[in-house]
mmCIF file of C-alpha atoms in Angstrom:
data_model
loop_
_atom_site.group_PDB
_atom_site.id
_atom_site.type_symbol
_atom_site.label_atom_id
_atom_site.label_comp_id
_atom_site.label_asym_id
_atom_site.label_seq_id
_atom_site.Cartn_x
_atom_site.Cartn_y
_atom_site.Cartn_z
ATOM 1 C CA MET O 1 -26.518 -1.243 10.499
ATOM 2 C CA LEU O 2 -23.377 0.860 10.933
ATOM 3 C CA ASP O 3 -23.807 4.358 12.375
ATOM 4 C CA LEU O 4 -20.908 6.482 11.085
ATOM 5 C CA GLU O 5 -19.637 10.046 11.421
ATOM 6 C CA VAL O 6 -18.632 11.864 8.222
ATOM 7 C CA VAL O 7 -15.643 14.232 8.454
ATOM 8 C CA PRO O 8 -15.111 15.962 5.065
ATOM 9 C CA GLU O 9 -11.592 15.680 3.653
ATOM 10 C CA ARG O 10 -10.636 13.367 6.505
ATOM 11 C CA SER O 11 -12.508 10.262 7.554
ATOM 12 C CA LEU O 12 -15.537 8.007 8.018
ATOM 13 C CA GLY O 13 -15.924 6.119 11.286
ATOM 14 C CA ASN O 14 -17.341 5.818 14.772
ATOM 15 C CA GLU O 15 -16.051 5.771 18.363
ATOM 16 C CA GLN O 16 -14.447 2.333 17.947
ATOM 17 C CA TRP O 17 -12.676 2.756 14.586
ATOM 18 C CA GLU O 18 -12.105 5.218 11.784
ATOM 19 C CA PHE O 19 -11.131 4.947 8.118
ATOM 20 C CA THR O 20 -8.866 7.962 7.575
ATOM 21 C CA LEU O 21 -7.663 9.329 4.233
ATOM 22 C CA GLY O 22 -3.958 8.537 3.880
ATOM 23 C CA MET O 23 -4.297 5.396 6.027
ATOM 24 C CA PRO O 24 -2.148 2.451 4.846
ATOM 25 C CA LEU O 25 -3.982 -0.522 3.382
ATOM 26 C CA ALA O 26 -2.778 -2.851 6.147
ATOM 27 C CA GLN O 27 -4.373 -0.700 8.872
ATOM 28 C CA ALA O 28 -7.736 -0.661 7.109
ATOM 29 C CA VAL O 29 -7.597 -4.456 6.752
ATOM 30 C CA ALA O 30 -6.688 -4.751 10.441
ATOM 31 C CA ILE O 31 -9.823 -2.756 11.358
ATOM 32 C CA LEU O 32 -11.974 -5.041 9.203
ATOM 33 C CA GLN O 33 -10.426 -8.156 10.736
ATOM 34 C CA LYS O 34 -10.909 -6.889 14.280
ATOM 35 C CA HIS O 35 -14.592 -6.101 13.651
ATOM 36 C CA CYS O 36 -15.329 -9.080 11.389
ATOM 37 C CA ARG O 37 -18.490 -9.964 13.317
ATOM 38 C CA ILE O 38 -19.974 -6.563 12.492
ATOM 39 C CA ILE O 39 -18.428 -5.822 9.075
ATOM 40 C CA LYS O 40 -18.927 -8.914 6.918
ATOM 41 C CA ASN O 41 -18.590 -9.937 3.260
ATOM 42 C CA VAL O 42 -15.637 -7.733 2.315
ATOM 43 C CA GLN O 43 -14.272 -8.029 -1.224
ATOM 44 C CA VAL O 44 -10.749 -7.133 -2.384
ATOM 45 C CA LEU O 45 -10.864 -5.774 -5.945
ATOM 46 C CA TYR O 46 -7.725 -5.292 -8.051
ATOM 47 C CA SER O 47 -6.405 -5.791 -11.567
ATOM 48 C CA GLU O 48 -4.604 -9.123 -11.758
ATOM 49 C CA GLN O 49 -2.634 -8.343 -14.916
ATOM 50 C CA SER O 50 -2.143 -4.580 -14.419
ATOM 51 C CA PRO O 51 -2.192 -3.900 -10.647
ATOM 52 C CA LEU O 52 -0.865 -0.344 -11.111
ATOM 53 C CA SER O 53 -3.493 0.736 -13.641
ATOM 54 C CA HIS O 54 -6.475 0.642 -11.250
ATOM 55 C CA ASP O 55 -7.031 1.578 -7.633
ATOM 56 C CA LEU O 56 -7.023 -1.221 -5.071
ATOM 57 C CA ILE O 57 -10.531 -1.404 -3.565
ATOM 58 C CA LEU O 58 -11.936 -2.873 -0.360
ATOM 59 C CA ASN O 59 -15.663 -3.298 -0.988
ATOM 60 C CA LEU O 60 -17.816 -3.588 2.139
ATOM 61 C CA THR O 61 -20.766 -5.173 0.324
ATOM 62 C CA GLN O 62 -23.002 -5.501 3.400
ATOM 63 C CA ASP O 63 -22.577 -1.816 4.275
ATOM 64 C CA GLY O 64 -22.470 -0.210 0.804
ATOM 65 C CA ILE O 65 -18.992 1.295 1.278
ATOM 66 C CA LYS O 66 -15.910 1.228 -0.947
ATOM 67 C CA LEU O 67 -12.430 2.123 0.278
ATOM 68 C CA MET O 68 -10.224 3.076 -2.678
ATOM 69 C CA PHE O 69 -6.457 2.880 -2.221
ATOM 70 C CA ASP O 70 -3.872 4.406 -4.532
ATOM 71 C CA ALA O 71 -2.329 1.648 -6.651
ATOM 72 C CA PHE O 72 1.209 2.961 -6.104
ATOM 73 C CA ASN O 73 1.553 4.133 -2.480
ATOM 74 C CA GLN O 74 -1.322 1.926 -1.189
ATOM 75 C CA ARG O 75 -2.783 4.685 1.014
ATOM 76 C CA LEU O 76 -6.510 5.438 1.276
ATOM 77 C CA LYS O 77 -7.481 7.935 -1.445
ATOM 78 C CA VAL O 78 -11.293 7.979 -1.644
ATOM 79 C CA ILE O 79 -14.107 6.726 0.605
ATOM 80 C CA GLU O 80 -17.301 6.045 -1.367
ATOM 81 C CA VAL O 81 -20.705 5.255 0.133
ATOM 82 C CA TYR O 82 -22.579 3.802 -2.837
ATOM 83 C CA ASP O 83 -25.708 2.487 -1.059
ATOM 84 C CA LEU O 84 -27.017 4.869 1.582
ATOM 85 C CA THR O 85 -29.863 2.508 2.537
ATOM 86 C CA LYS O 86 -27.351 0.165 4.245
ATOM 87 C CA VAL O 87 -25.726 2.659 6.608
ATOM 88 C CA LYS O 88 -26.572 5.549 8.933
ATOM 89 C CA LEU O 89 -24.586 8.757 8.407
ATOM 90 C CA LYS O 90 -24.199 11.838 10.556
ATOM 91 C CA TYR O 91 -22.274 15.113 10.397
ATOM 92 C CA CYS O 92 -21.224 16.947 13.581
ATOM 93 C CA GLY O 93 -23.243 14.420 15.566
ATOM 94 C CA VAL O 94 -26.529 15.060 13.686
ATOM 95 C CA HIS O 95 -27.912 12.405 11.331
ATOM 96 C CA PHE O 96 -28.562 13.346 7.709
ATOM 97 C CA ASN O 97 -29.140 9.770 6.529
ATOM 98 C CA SER O 98 -30.931 7.020 8.453
ATOM 99 C CA GLN O 99 -34.031 4.843 8.288
ATOM 100 C CA ALA O 100 -36.095 7.815 9.495
ATOM 101 C CA ILE O 101 -34.270 10.582 7.570
ATOM 102 C CA ALA O 102 -33.990 10.507 3.788
ATOM 103 C CA PRO O 103 -30.844 12.137 2.341
ATOM 104 C CA THR O 104 -32.692 14.627 0.132
ATOM 105 C CA ILE O 105 -31.205 17.802 -1.316
ATOM 106 C CA GLU O 106 -33.040 19.788 1.356
ATOM 107 C CA GLN O 107 -31.571 17.593 4.122
ATOM 108 C CA ILE O 108 -28.039 17.928 2.714
ATOM 109 C CA ASP O 109 -28.468 21.699 2.452
ATOM 110 C CA GLN O 110 -29.675 21.858 6.052
ATOM 111 C CA SER O 111 -26.822 19.678 7.386
ATOM 112 C CA PHE O 112 -23.859 20.986 5.367
ATOM 113 C CA GLY O 113 -24.887 24.514 4.383
ATOM 114 C CA ALA O 114 -24.650 26.358 1.088
ATOM 115 C CA THR O 115 -22.242 25.534 -1.710
ATOM 116 C CA HIS O 116 -21.821 26.111 -5.448
ATOM 117 C CA PRO O 117 -24.617 25.039 -7.832
ATOM 118 C CA GLY O 118 -24.746 21.356 -8.687
ATOM 119 C CA VAL O 119 -22.992 20.075 -11.812
ATOM 120 C CA TYR O 120 -25.060 17.846 -14.097
ATOM 121 C CA ASN O 121 -23.473 14.858 -15.828
ATOM 122 C CA SER O 122 -25.788 13.871 -18.688
ATOM 123 C CA ALA O 123 -23.932 10.596 -19.394
ATOM 124 C CA GLU O 124 -24.427 9.321 -15.832
ATOM 125 C CA GLN O 125 -27.765 11.106 -15.419
ATOM 126 C CA LEU O 126 -26.484 12.400 -12.070
ATOM 127 C CA PHE O 127 -26.178 15.757 -10.367
ATOM 128 C CA HIS O 128 -22.966 16.284 -8.369
ATOM 129 C CA LEU O 129 -23.037 18.664 -5.403
ATOM 130 C CA ASN O 130 -19.491 19.446 -4.274
ATOM 131 C CA PHE O 131 -18.092 20.690 -0.973
ATOM 132 C CA ARG O 132 -14.400 20.746 -0.118
ATOM 133 C CA GLY O 133 -13.403 17.129 0.455
ATOM 134 C CA LEU O 134 -16.985 15.897 0.090
ATOM 135 C CA SER O 135 -19.304 15.240 -2.879
ATOM 136 C CA PHE O 136 -22.880 14.020 -3.209
ATOM 137 C CA SER O 137 -24.369 12.485 -6.358
ATOM 138 C CA PHE O 138 -28.140 12.785 -6.916
ATOM 139 C CA GLN O 139 -30.113 10.511 -9.226
ATOM 140 C CA LEU O 140 -32.679 12.048 -11.606
ATOM 141 C CA ASP O 141 -36.006 10.243 -11.824
ATOM 142 C CA SER O 142 -36.147 9.991 -15.615
ATOM 143 C CA TRP O 143 -34.610 11.190 -18.843
ATOM 144 C CA THR O 144 -37.534 13.589 -19.295
ATOM 145 C CA GLU O 145 -36.213 15.714 -16.444
ATOM 146 C CA ALA O 146 -32.752 16.134 -17.974
ATOM 147 C CA PRO O 147 -33.531 19.012 -20.419
ATOM 148 C CA LYS O 148 -34.838 21.167 -17.575
ATOM 149 C CA TYR O 149 -31.451 21.156 -15.890
ATOM 150 C CA GLU O 150 -29.023 21.488 -18.776
ATOM 151 C CA PRO O 151 -26.137 23.935 -18.175
ATOM 152 C CA ASN O 152 -27.133 27.564 -18.395
ATOM 153 C CA PHE O 153 -24.050 29.148 -19.910
ATOM 154 C CA ALA O 154 -25.806 32.486 -20.423
ATOM 155 C CA HIS O 155 -25.463 33.205 -16.730
ATOM 156 C CA GLY O 156 -21.966 31.737 -16.442
ATOM 157 C CA LEU O 157 -23.057 28.827 -14.228
ATOM 158 C CA ALA O 158 -22.097 25.217 -14.822
ATOM 159 C CA SER O 159 -25.693 24.163 -14.176
ATOM 160 C CA LEU O 160 -28.892 25.143 -12.405
ATOM 161 C CA GLN O 161 -30.054 23.998 -9.010
ATOM 162 C CA ILE O 162 -30.768 20.375 -8.209
ATOM 163 C CA PRO O 163 -34.516 19.601 -8.256
ATOM 164 C CA HIS O 164 -36.316 19.444 -4.925
ATOM 165 C CA GLY O 165 -36.860 15.976 -3.465
ATOM 166 C CA ALA O 166 -33.868 14.414 -5.193
ATOM 167 C CA THR O 167 -32.084 11.905 -2.940
ATOM 168 C CA VAL O 168 -28.406 11.096 -2.658
ATOM 169 C CA LYS O 169 -27.275 8.041 -4.613
ATOM 170 C CA ARG O 170 -23.550 8.189 -3.733
ATOM 171 C CA MET O 171 -21.291 10.085 -1.351
ATOM 172 C CA TYR O 172 -17.518 10.564 -1.675
ATOM 173 C CA ILE O 173 -14.938 11.687 0.900
ATOM 174 C CA TYR O 174 -11.575 12.772 -0.535
ATOM 175 C CA SER O 175 -8.743 15.258 -0.155
ATOM 176 C CA GLY O 176 -8.887 18.651 -1.918
ATOM 177 C CA ASN O 177 -11.487 20.391 -4.091
ATOM 178 C CA SER O 178 -11.864 17.899 -6.936
ATOM 179 C CA LEU O 179 -12.762 14.218 -6.828
ATOM 180 C CA GLN O 180 -11.265 13.673 -10.295
ATOM 181 C CA ASP O 181 -7.895 15.224 -9.360
ATOM 182 C CA THR O 182 -7.609 13.962 -5.801
ATOM 183 C CA LYS O 183 -4.551 12.091 -4.551
ATOM 184 C CA ALA O 184 -3.974 10.061 -1.422
ATOM 185 C CA PRO O 185 -2.652 12.449 1.258
ATOM 186 C CA MET O 186 0.424 11.788 3.354
ATOM 187 C CA MET O 187 -0.119 9.362 6.181
ATOM 188 C CA PRO O 188 -1.734 11.245 9.098
ATOM 189 C CA LEU O 189 0.108 11.209 12.416
ATOM 190 C CA SER O 190 -2.762 9.293 13.999
ATOM 191 C CA CYS O 191 -1.922 6.301 11.782
ATOM 192 C CA PHE O 192 1.709 5.874 12.878
ATOM 193 C CA LEU O 193 0.760 4.129 16.128
ATOM 194 C CA GLY O 194 4.367 4.108 17.323
ATOM 195 C CA ASN O 195 5.704 2.520 14.132
ATOM 196 C CA VAL O 196 8.438 3.691 11.786
ATOM 197 C CA TYR O 197 7.743 3.700 8.038
ATOM 198 C CA ALA O 198 10.122 3.812 5.078
ATOM 199 C CA GLU O 199 9.634 6.625 2.575
ATOM 200 C CA SER O 200 12.350 5.173 0.323
ATOM 201 C CA VAL O 201 15.029 2.478 0.402
ATOM 202 C CA ASP O 202 18.197 2.840 -1.696
ATOM 203 C CA VAL O 203 20.363 -0.206 -2.295
ATOM 204 C CA LEU O 204 24.024 0.714 -1.815
ATOM 205 C CA ARG O 205 26.399 -0.955 -4.238
ATOM 206 C CA ASP O 206 30.105 -1.747 -4.413
ATOM 207 C CA GLY O 207 32.109 -3.054 -7.363
ATOM 208 C CA THR O 208 30.678 -6.575 -7.259
ATOM 209 C CA GLY O 209 27.086 -6.146 -6.072
ATOM 210 C CA PRO O 210 24.870 -4.860 -3.263
ATOM 211 C CA ALA O 211 26.626 -3.664 -0.103
ATOM 212 C CA GLY O 212 23.715 -2.532 2.088
ATOM 213 C CA LEU O 213 20.620 -0.347 2.403
ATOM 214 C CA ARG O 214 20.101 3.373 2.998
ATOM 215 C CA LEU O 215 16.607 3.940 4.401
ATOM 216 C CA ARG O 216 14.776 7.261 4.573
ATOM 217 C CA LEU O 217 12.447 6.775 7.536
ATOM 218 C CA LEU O 218 9.311 8.512 8.799
ATOM 219 C CA ALA O 219 8.123 8.582 12.390
ATOM 220 C CA ALA O 220 5.676 10.599 14.490
ATOM 221 C CA GLY O 221 7.742 12.456 17.075
ATOM 222 C CA CYS O 222 7.008 15.195 19.591
ATOM 223 C CA GLY O 223 8.816 18.490 19.959
ATOM 224 C CA PRO O 224 10.142 19.887 23.254
ATOM 225 C CA GLY O 225 7.646 20.963 25.884
ATOM 226 C CA LEU O 226 4.578 19.332 27.372
ATOM 227 C CA LEU O 227 2.091 21.020 25.031
ATOM 228 C CA ALA O 228 4.068 20.605 21.825
ATOM 229 C CA ASP O 229 2.128 19.228 18.890
ATOM 230 C CA ALA O 230 3.228 15.919 17.406
ATOM 231 C CA LYS O 231 5.072 16.302 14.147
ATOM 232 C CA MET O 232 6.597 14.161 11.433
ATOM 233 C CA ARG O 233 10.223 13.172 11.860
ATOM 234 C CA VAL O 234 12.305 12.306 8.795
ATOM 235 C CA PHE O 235 15.725 10.698 9.199
ATOM 236 C CA GLU O 236 18.122 8.378 7.367
ATOM 237 C CA ARG O 237 19.715 5.157 8.529
ATOM 238 C CA SER O 238 22.094 2.753 6.775
ATOM 239 C CA VAL O 239 22.646 -0.967 7.359
ATOM 240 C CA TYR O 240 25.253 -3.149 5.649
ATOM 241 C CA PHE O 241 26.172 -6.752 5.070
ATOM 242 C CA GLY O 242 28.311 -7.858 7.985
ATOM 243 C CA ASP O 243 26.610 -5.538 10.482
ATOM 244 C CA SER O 244 25.987 -7.141 13.845
ATOM 245 C CA CYS O 245 22.580 -7.718 15.357
ATOM 246 C CA GLN O 246 23.247 -4.835 17.765
ATOM 247 C CA ASP O 247 24.189 -2.523 14.867
ATOM 248 C CA VAL O 248 20.851 -3.153 13.170
ATOM 249 C CA LEU O 249 18.881 -2.694 16.385
ATOM 250 C CA SER O 250 20.565 0.659 17.010
ATOM 251 C CA MET O 251 19.859 1.795 13.433
ATOM 252 C CA LEU O 252 16.273 0.535 12.889
ATOM 253 C CA GLY O 253 14.972 -0.328 16.343
ATOM 254 C CA SER O 254 13.319 -3.568 17.399
ATOM 255 C CA PRO O 255 11.756 -5.702 14.655
ATOM 256 C CA HIS O 256 8.049 -6.505 14.634
ATOM 257 C CA LYS O 257 8.890 -10.204 14.671
ATOM 258 C CA ILE O 258 11.888 -12.555 14.782
ATOM 259 C CA PHE O 259 11.604 -15.674 12.649
ATOM 260 C CA TYR O 260 13.987 -18.640 12.951
ATOM 261 C CA LYS O 261 14.535 -20.615 9.763
ATOM 262 C CA SER O 262 13.763 -24.298 10.220
ATOM 263 C CA GLU O 263 15.159 -25.346 6.833
ATOM 264 C CA ASP O 264 16.665 -23.917 3.669
ATOM 265 C CA LYS O 265 14.688 -25.178 0.680
ATOM 266 C CA MET O 266 17.107 -23.531 -1.766
ATOM 267 C CA LYS O 267 20.086 -25.487 -0.386
ATOM 268 C CA ILE O 268 19.556 -28.224 -2.953
ATOM 269 C CA HIS O 269 20.626 -25.784 -5.681
ATOM 270 C CA SER O 270 23.951 -25.102 -3.946
ATOM 271 C CA PRO O 271 27.112 -26.611 -5.485
ATOM 272 C CA SER O 272 28.494 -27.309 -2.007
ATOM 273 C CA PRO O 273 29.005 -31.032 -1.214
ATOM 274 C CA HIS O 274 27.885 -30.300 2.368
ATOM 275 C CA LYS O 275 24.462 -29.030 1.366
ATOM 276 C CA GLN O 276 22.735 -32.093 2.820
ATOM 277 C CA VAL O 277 24.396 -31.746 6.226
ATOM 278 C CA PRO O 278 21.865 -30.325 8.717
ATOM 279 C CA SER O 279 22.885 -27.172 10.560
ATOM 280 C CA LYS O 280 23.304 -27.298 14.326
ATOM 281 C CA CYS O 281 21.674 -23.878 14.776
ATOM 282 C CA ASN O 282 19.268 -21.828 12.701
ATOM 283 C CA ASP O 283 19.689 -18.495 10.953
ATOM 284 C CA TYR O 284 17.065 -15.948 11.934
ATOM 285 C CA PHE O 285 15.185 -13.076 10.307
ATOM 286 C CA PHE O 286 14.335 -9.659 11.703
ATOM 287 C CA ASN O 287 10.940 -8.872 10.123
ATOM 288 C CA TYR O 288 10.276 -5.126 9.739
ATOM 289 C CA PHE O 289 6.731 -5.219 8.344
ATOM 290 C CA THR O 290 6.161 -1.445 8.136
ATOM 291 C CA LEU O 291 9.463 -1.016 6.274
ATOM 292 C CA GLY O 292 8.754 -3.872 3.848
ATOM 293 C CA VAL O 293 12.163 -5.355 4.724
ATOM 294 C CA ASP O 294 13.473 -8.633 6.178
ATOM 295 C CA ILE O 295 17.058 -8.968 7.419
ATOM 296 C CA LEU O 296 18.655 -12.420 7.786
ATOM 297 C CA PHE O 297 21.391 -12.978 10.359
ATOM 298 C CA ASP O 298 23.901 -15.806 10.405
ATOM 299 C CA ALA O 299 23.260 -18.142 13.327
ATOM 300 C CA ASN O 300 26.955 -18.403 14.243
ATOM 301 C CA THR O 301 28.316 -14.893 13.678
ATOM 302 C CA HIS O 302 25.037 -12.976 14.250
ATOM 303 C CA LYS O 303 25.883 -10.716 11.320
ATOM 304 C CA VAL O 304 23.752 -9.649 8.350
ATOM 305 C CA LYS O 305 23.960 -12.053 5.410
ATOM 306 C CA LYS O 306 20.793 -11.246 3.442
ATOM 307 C CA PHE O 307 18.203 -8.500 2.859
ATOM 308 C CA VAL O 308 14.719 -9.150 1.444
ATOM 309 C CA LEU O 309 12.670 -6.241 -0.022
ATOM 310 C CA HIS O 310 8.914 -6.735 -0.511
ATOM 311 C CA THR O 311 6.702 -4.942 -3.073
ATOM 312 C CA ASN O 312 3.335 -6.081 -1.620
ATOM 313 C CA TYR O 313 1.488 -6.527 -4.919
ATOM 314 C CA PRO O 314 -2.065 -7.915 -4.711
ATOM 315 C CA GLY O 315 -2.168 -11.442 -6.067
ATOM 316 C CA HIS O 316 0.995 -12.508 -4.235
ATOM 317 C CA TYR O 317 0.981 -15.077 -1.441
ATOM 318 C CA ASN O 318 2.440 -12.589 1.097
ATOM 319 C CA PHE O 319 0.116 -9.719 0.164
ATOM 320 C CA ASN O 320 -0.733 -7.398 3.086
ATOM 321 C CA ILE O 321 1.858 -8.921 5.434
ATOM 322 C CA TYR O 322 4.386 -6.218 4.552
ATOM 323 C CA HIS O 323 4.005 -2.573 3.606
ATOM 324 C CA ARG O 324 5.326 -1.765 0.147
ATOM 325 C CA CYS O 325 9.072 -1.134 0.090
ATOM 326 C CA GLU O 326 9.819 1.783 -2.265
ATOM 327 C CA PHE O 327 13.267 0.600 -3.313
ATOM 328 C CA LYS O 328 15.788 1.722 -5.912
ATOM 329 C CA ILE O 329 18.439 -0.776 -7.019
ATOM 330 C CA PRO O 330 21.343 0.210 -9.287
ATOM 331 C CA LEU O 331 22.020 -2.570 -11.814
ATOM 332 C CA ALA O 332 25.250 -2.868 -13.805
ATOM 333 C CA ILE O 333 24.647 -3.055 -17.567
ATOM 334 C CA LYS O 334 26.535 -5.860 -19.294
ATOM 335 C CA LYS O 335 25.505 -5.188 -22.893
ATOM 336 C CA GLU O 336 27.974 -4.148 -25.578
ATOM 337 C CA ASN O 337 29.241 -0.555 -25.439
ATOM 338 C CA ALA O 338 27.668 -0.129 -21.998
ATOM 339 C CA ASP O 339 30.472 -1.113 -19.624
ATOM 340 C CA GLY O 340 30.446 0.726 -16.329
ATOM 341 C CA GLN O 341 26.918 2.106 -16.770
ATOM 342 C CA THR O 342 24.053 1.431 -14.378
ATOM 343 C CA GLU O 343 20.285 1.434 -14.665
ATOM 344 C CA THR O 344 17.848 1.728 -11.765
ATOM 345 C CA CYS O 345 15.327 -0.970 -10.898
ATOM 346 C CA THR O 346 12.403 0.206 -8.759
ATOM 347 C CA THR O 347 9.412 -1.310 -7.010
ATOM 348 C CA TYR O 348 7.375 -0.661 -10.163
ATOM 349 C CA SER O 349 9.812 -2.055 -12.767
ATOM 350 C CA LYS O 350 8.673 -5.005 -14.845
ATOM 351 C CA TRP O 351 10.952 -7.993 -15.313
ATOM 352 C CA ASP O 352 10.820 -7.842 -19.103
ATOM 353 C CA ASN O 353 12.139 -4.276 -19.037
ATOM 354 C CA ILE O 354 14.995 -5.282 -16.746
ATOM 355 C CA GLN O 355 15.950 -8.154 -19.038
ATOM 356 C CA GLU O 356 15.974 -5.832 -22.045
ATOM 357 C CA LEU O 357 18.453 -3.566 -20.271
ATOM 358 C CA LEU O 358 20.716 -6.262 -18.875
ATOM 359 C CA GLY O 359 20.329 -9.256 -21.152
ATOM 360 C CA HIS O 360 18.693 -12.506 -20.040
ATOM 361 C CA PRO O 361 19.907 -14.172 -16.830
ATOM 362 C CA VAL O 362 22.411 -16.969 -17.350
ATOM 363 C CA GLU O 363 20.431 -19.618 -15.526
ATOM 364 C CA LYS O 364 16.815 -20.606 -15.938
ATOM 365 C CA PRO O 365 14.473 -19.490 -13.134
ATOM 366 C CA VAL O 366 13.678 -21.556 -10.067
ATOM 367 C CA VAL O 367 9.918 -22.094 -9.677
ATOM 368 C CA LEU O 368 8.717 -21.157 -6.189
ATOM 369 C CA HIS O 369 5.392 -22.470 -4.933
ATOM 370 C CA ARG O 370 4.304 -21.277 -1.496
ATOM 371 C CA SER O 371 1.663 -22.866 0.699
ATOM 372 C CA SER O 372 0.863 -22.716 4.399
ATOM 373 C CA SER O 373 0.985 -26.515 4.725
ATOM 374 C CA PRO O 374 1.645 -29.512 2.433
ATOM 375 C CA ASN O 375 -2.073 -30.126 1.947
ATOM 376 C CA ASN O 376 -3.032 -26.517 1.176
ATOM 377 C CA THR O 377 -3.064 -24.974 -2.284
ATOM 378 C CA ASN O 378 -1.876 -21.485 -3.188
ATOM 379 C CA PRO O 379 -4.664 -19.754 -5.173
ATOM 380 C CA PHE O 380 -2.200 -17.245 -6.675
ATOM 381 C CA GLY O 381 0.012 -19.810 -8.397
ATOM 382 C CA SER O 382 3.786 -20.084 -8.589
ATOM 383 C CA THR O 383 6.394 -17.344 -8.882
ATOM 384 C CA PHE O 384 9.759 -17.449 -10.669
ATOM 385 C CA CYS O 385 13.132 -16.646 -9.089
ATOM 386 C CA PHE O 386 15.900 -15.212 -11.305
ATOM 387 C CA GLY O 387 19.477 -14.777 -10.103
ATOM 388 C CA LEU O 388 21.347 -11.637 -11.145
ATOM 389 C CA GLN O 389 24.351 -9.768 -9.695
ATOM 390 C CA ARG O 390 24.143 -11.272 -6.180
ATOM 391 C CA MET O 391 20.379 -10.712 -6.156
ATOM 392 C CA ILE O 392 17.341 -12.943 -6.586
ATOM 393 C CA PHE O 393 14.293 -11.374 -8.216
ATOM 394 C CA GLU O 394 11.020 -13.121 -7.419
ATOM 395 C CA VAL O 395 8.747 -12.420 -10.395
ATOM 396 C CA MET O 396 4.971 -12.888 -10.467
ATOM 397 C CA GLN O 397 3.075 -14.281 -13.445
ATOM 398 C CA ASN O 398 1.964 -10.756 -14.421
ATOM 399 C CA ASN O 399 5.656 -9.805 -14.856
ATOM 400 C CA HIS O 400 5.835 -7.598 -11.740
ATOM 401 C CA ILE O 401 8.521 -8.090 -9.095
ATOM 402 C CA ALA O 402 7.204 -9.607 -5.854
ATOM 403 C CA SER O 403 10.432 -9.396 -3.851
ATOM 404 C CA VAL O 404 14.163 -8.903 -4.214
ATOM 405 C CA THR O 405 16.672 -10.819 -2.086
ATOM 406 C CA LEU O 406 20.128 -9.253 -1.750
ATOM 407 C CA TYR O 407 23.232 -11.288 -0.926
ATOM 408 C CA GLY O 408 26.652 -9.968 -0.042
ATOM 409 C CA PRO O 409 29.982 -11.057 1.413
ATOM 410 C CA PRO O 410 30.276 -10.309 5.147
ATOM 411 C CA ARG O 411 32.199 -7.159 5.899
ATOM 412 C CA PRO O 412 33.097 -5.277 9.074
ATOM 413 C CA GLY O 413 30.196 -2.989 9.785
ATOM 414 C CA SER O 414 32.152 -0.486 11.884
ATOM 415 C CA HIS O 415 34.635 0.282 9.104
ATOM 416 C CA LEU O 416 31.900 0.907 6.547
ATOM 417 C CA ARG O 417 29.820 3.044 8.860
ATOM 418 C CA THR O 418 32.786 5.258 9.771
ATOM 419 C CA ALA O 419 33.770 5.694 6.148
ATOM 420 C CA GLU O 420 30.387 6.239 4.509
ATOM 421 C CA LEU O 421 28.094 7.975 6.971
ATOM 422 C CA PRO O 422 28.096 11.796 6.712
#
């Protein structure tokens, strides 16, 4: 049985690990994977057809804990303990829930101190006792008790006191004063772990198509002085097609991984008569997982020839490998009476909406089926790749965009950087 420390408005954890509000989904999954012998039977709950309409949930069934992540920014929003019999809980080092200590209203009052009167929800038959960043829900024994504790508006109170002996059914940890209005906080500095994260990624465009990326980056830096507190650093970097490997390293730092392409499965769709000729050397990717970006370099020139932006939707084969890339892509409208205008495609755009703005792509989509080996099956099914304005949109079966691949003609990186950087 897990023995965990409760920190209101912040976290739930122990000396080895901690689930912190604002933590990215990938870090929470990494904790679960590292401690898989202790934390077992974890479920991933999400909406397959509408992944943005419901929170993404990691359900620790053996321990009675749910971790609820915001559907958009994929940071931890609420920690719910829904079965207190499966876990030990303490506050400031003192247990208020264990096999020997029942989490009664008296025990909660003793451990956490006084607060406002409990609020009764007649539909759920629950009393909610709220502290800042922490709520407890108490179960009533029967419907016959409900009339005794109806709201007493004559005295201006939302409800009367919770009956003695009532035990906690659920506990919630969240940010702010209200569980209903809470939002996932910004990522805490303790979660950066030396990594750089992308707050936003803007696709830069020239007259014919994408020219490069402008990234607004976040990092945990330290101010001058030995005792200075760590603080958030925000800065912008730009990378372009034709930039050298050294240019990209100086702009974004070292990648998390370098991947060498063994083959190009899309080569068969090329009109080139030399498409069947094997290459003597392999192109290679810089994988920036916390940015949600891959950068492909040409094996001969060592210059950027492709960018790949990942949306990290649940239900995709690459889910949880990359952090979500919050991109904005300007698209040229080619409908009548709309020459020269652009519309913006974002991480959350649906493919149908893009087609309505731009008209249907000229060519039919290429069906992409991923698997880890020839004998393995992909439980998430195929995706569809549409070509548009020097870009390939990989679209999932629920109509959301899984990734966008940007192509561009090589260009001298030094000239662009001198001309366009402030």
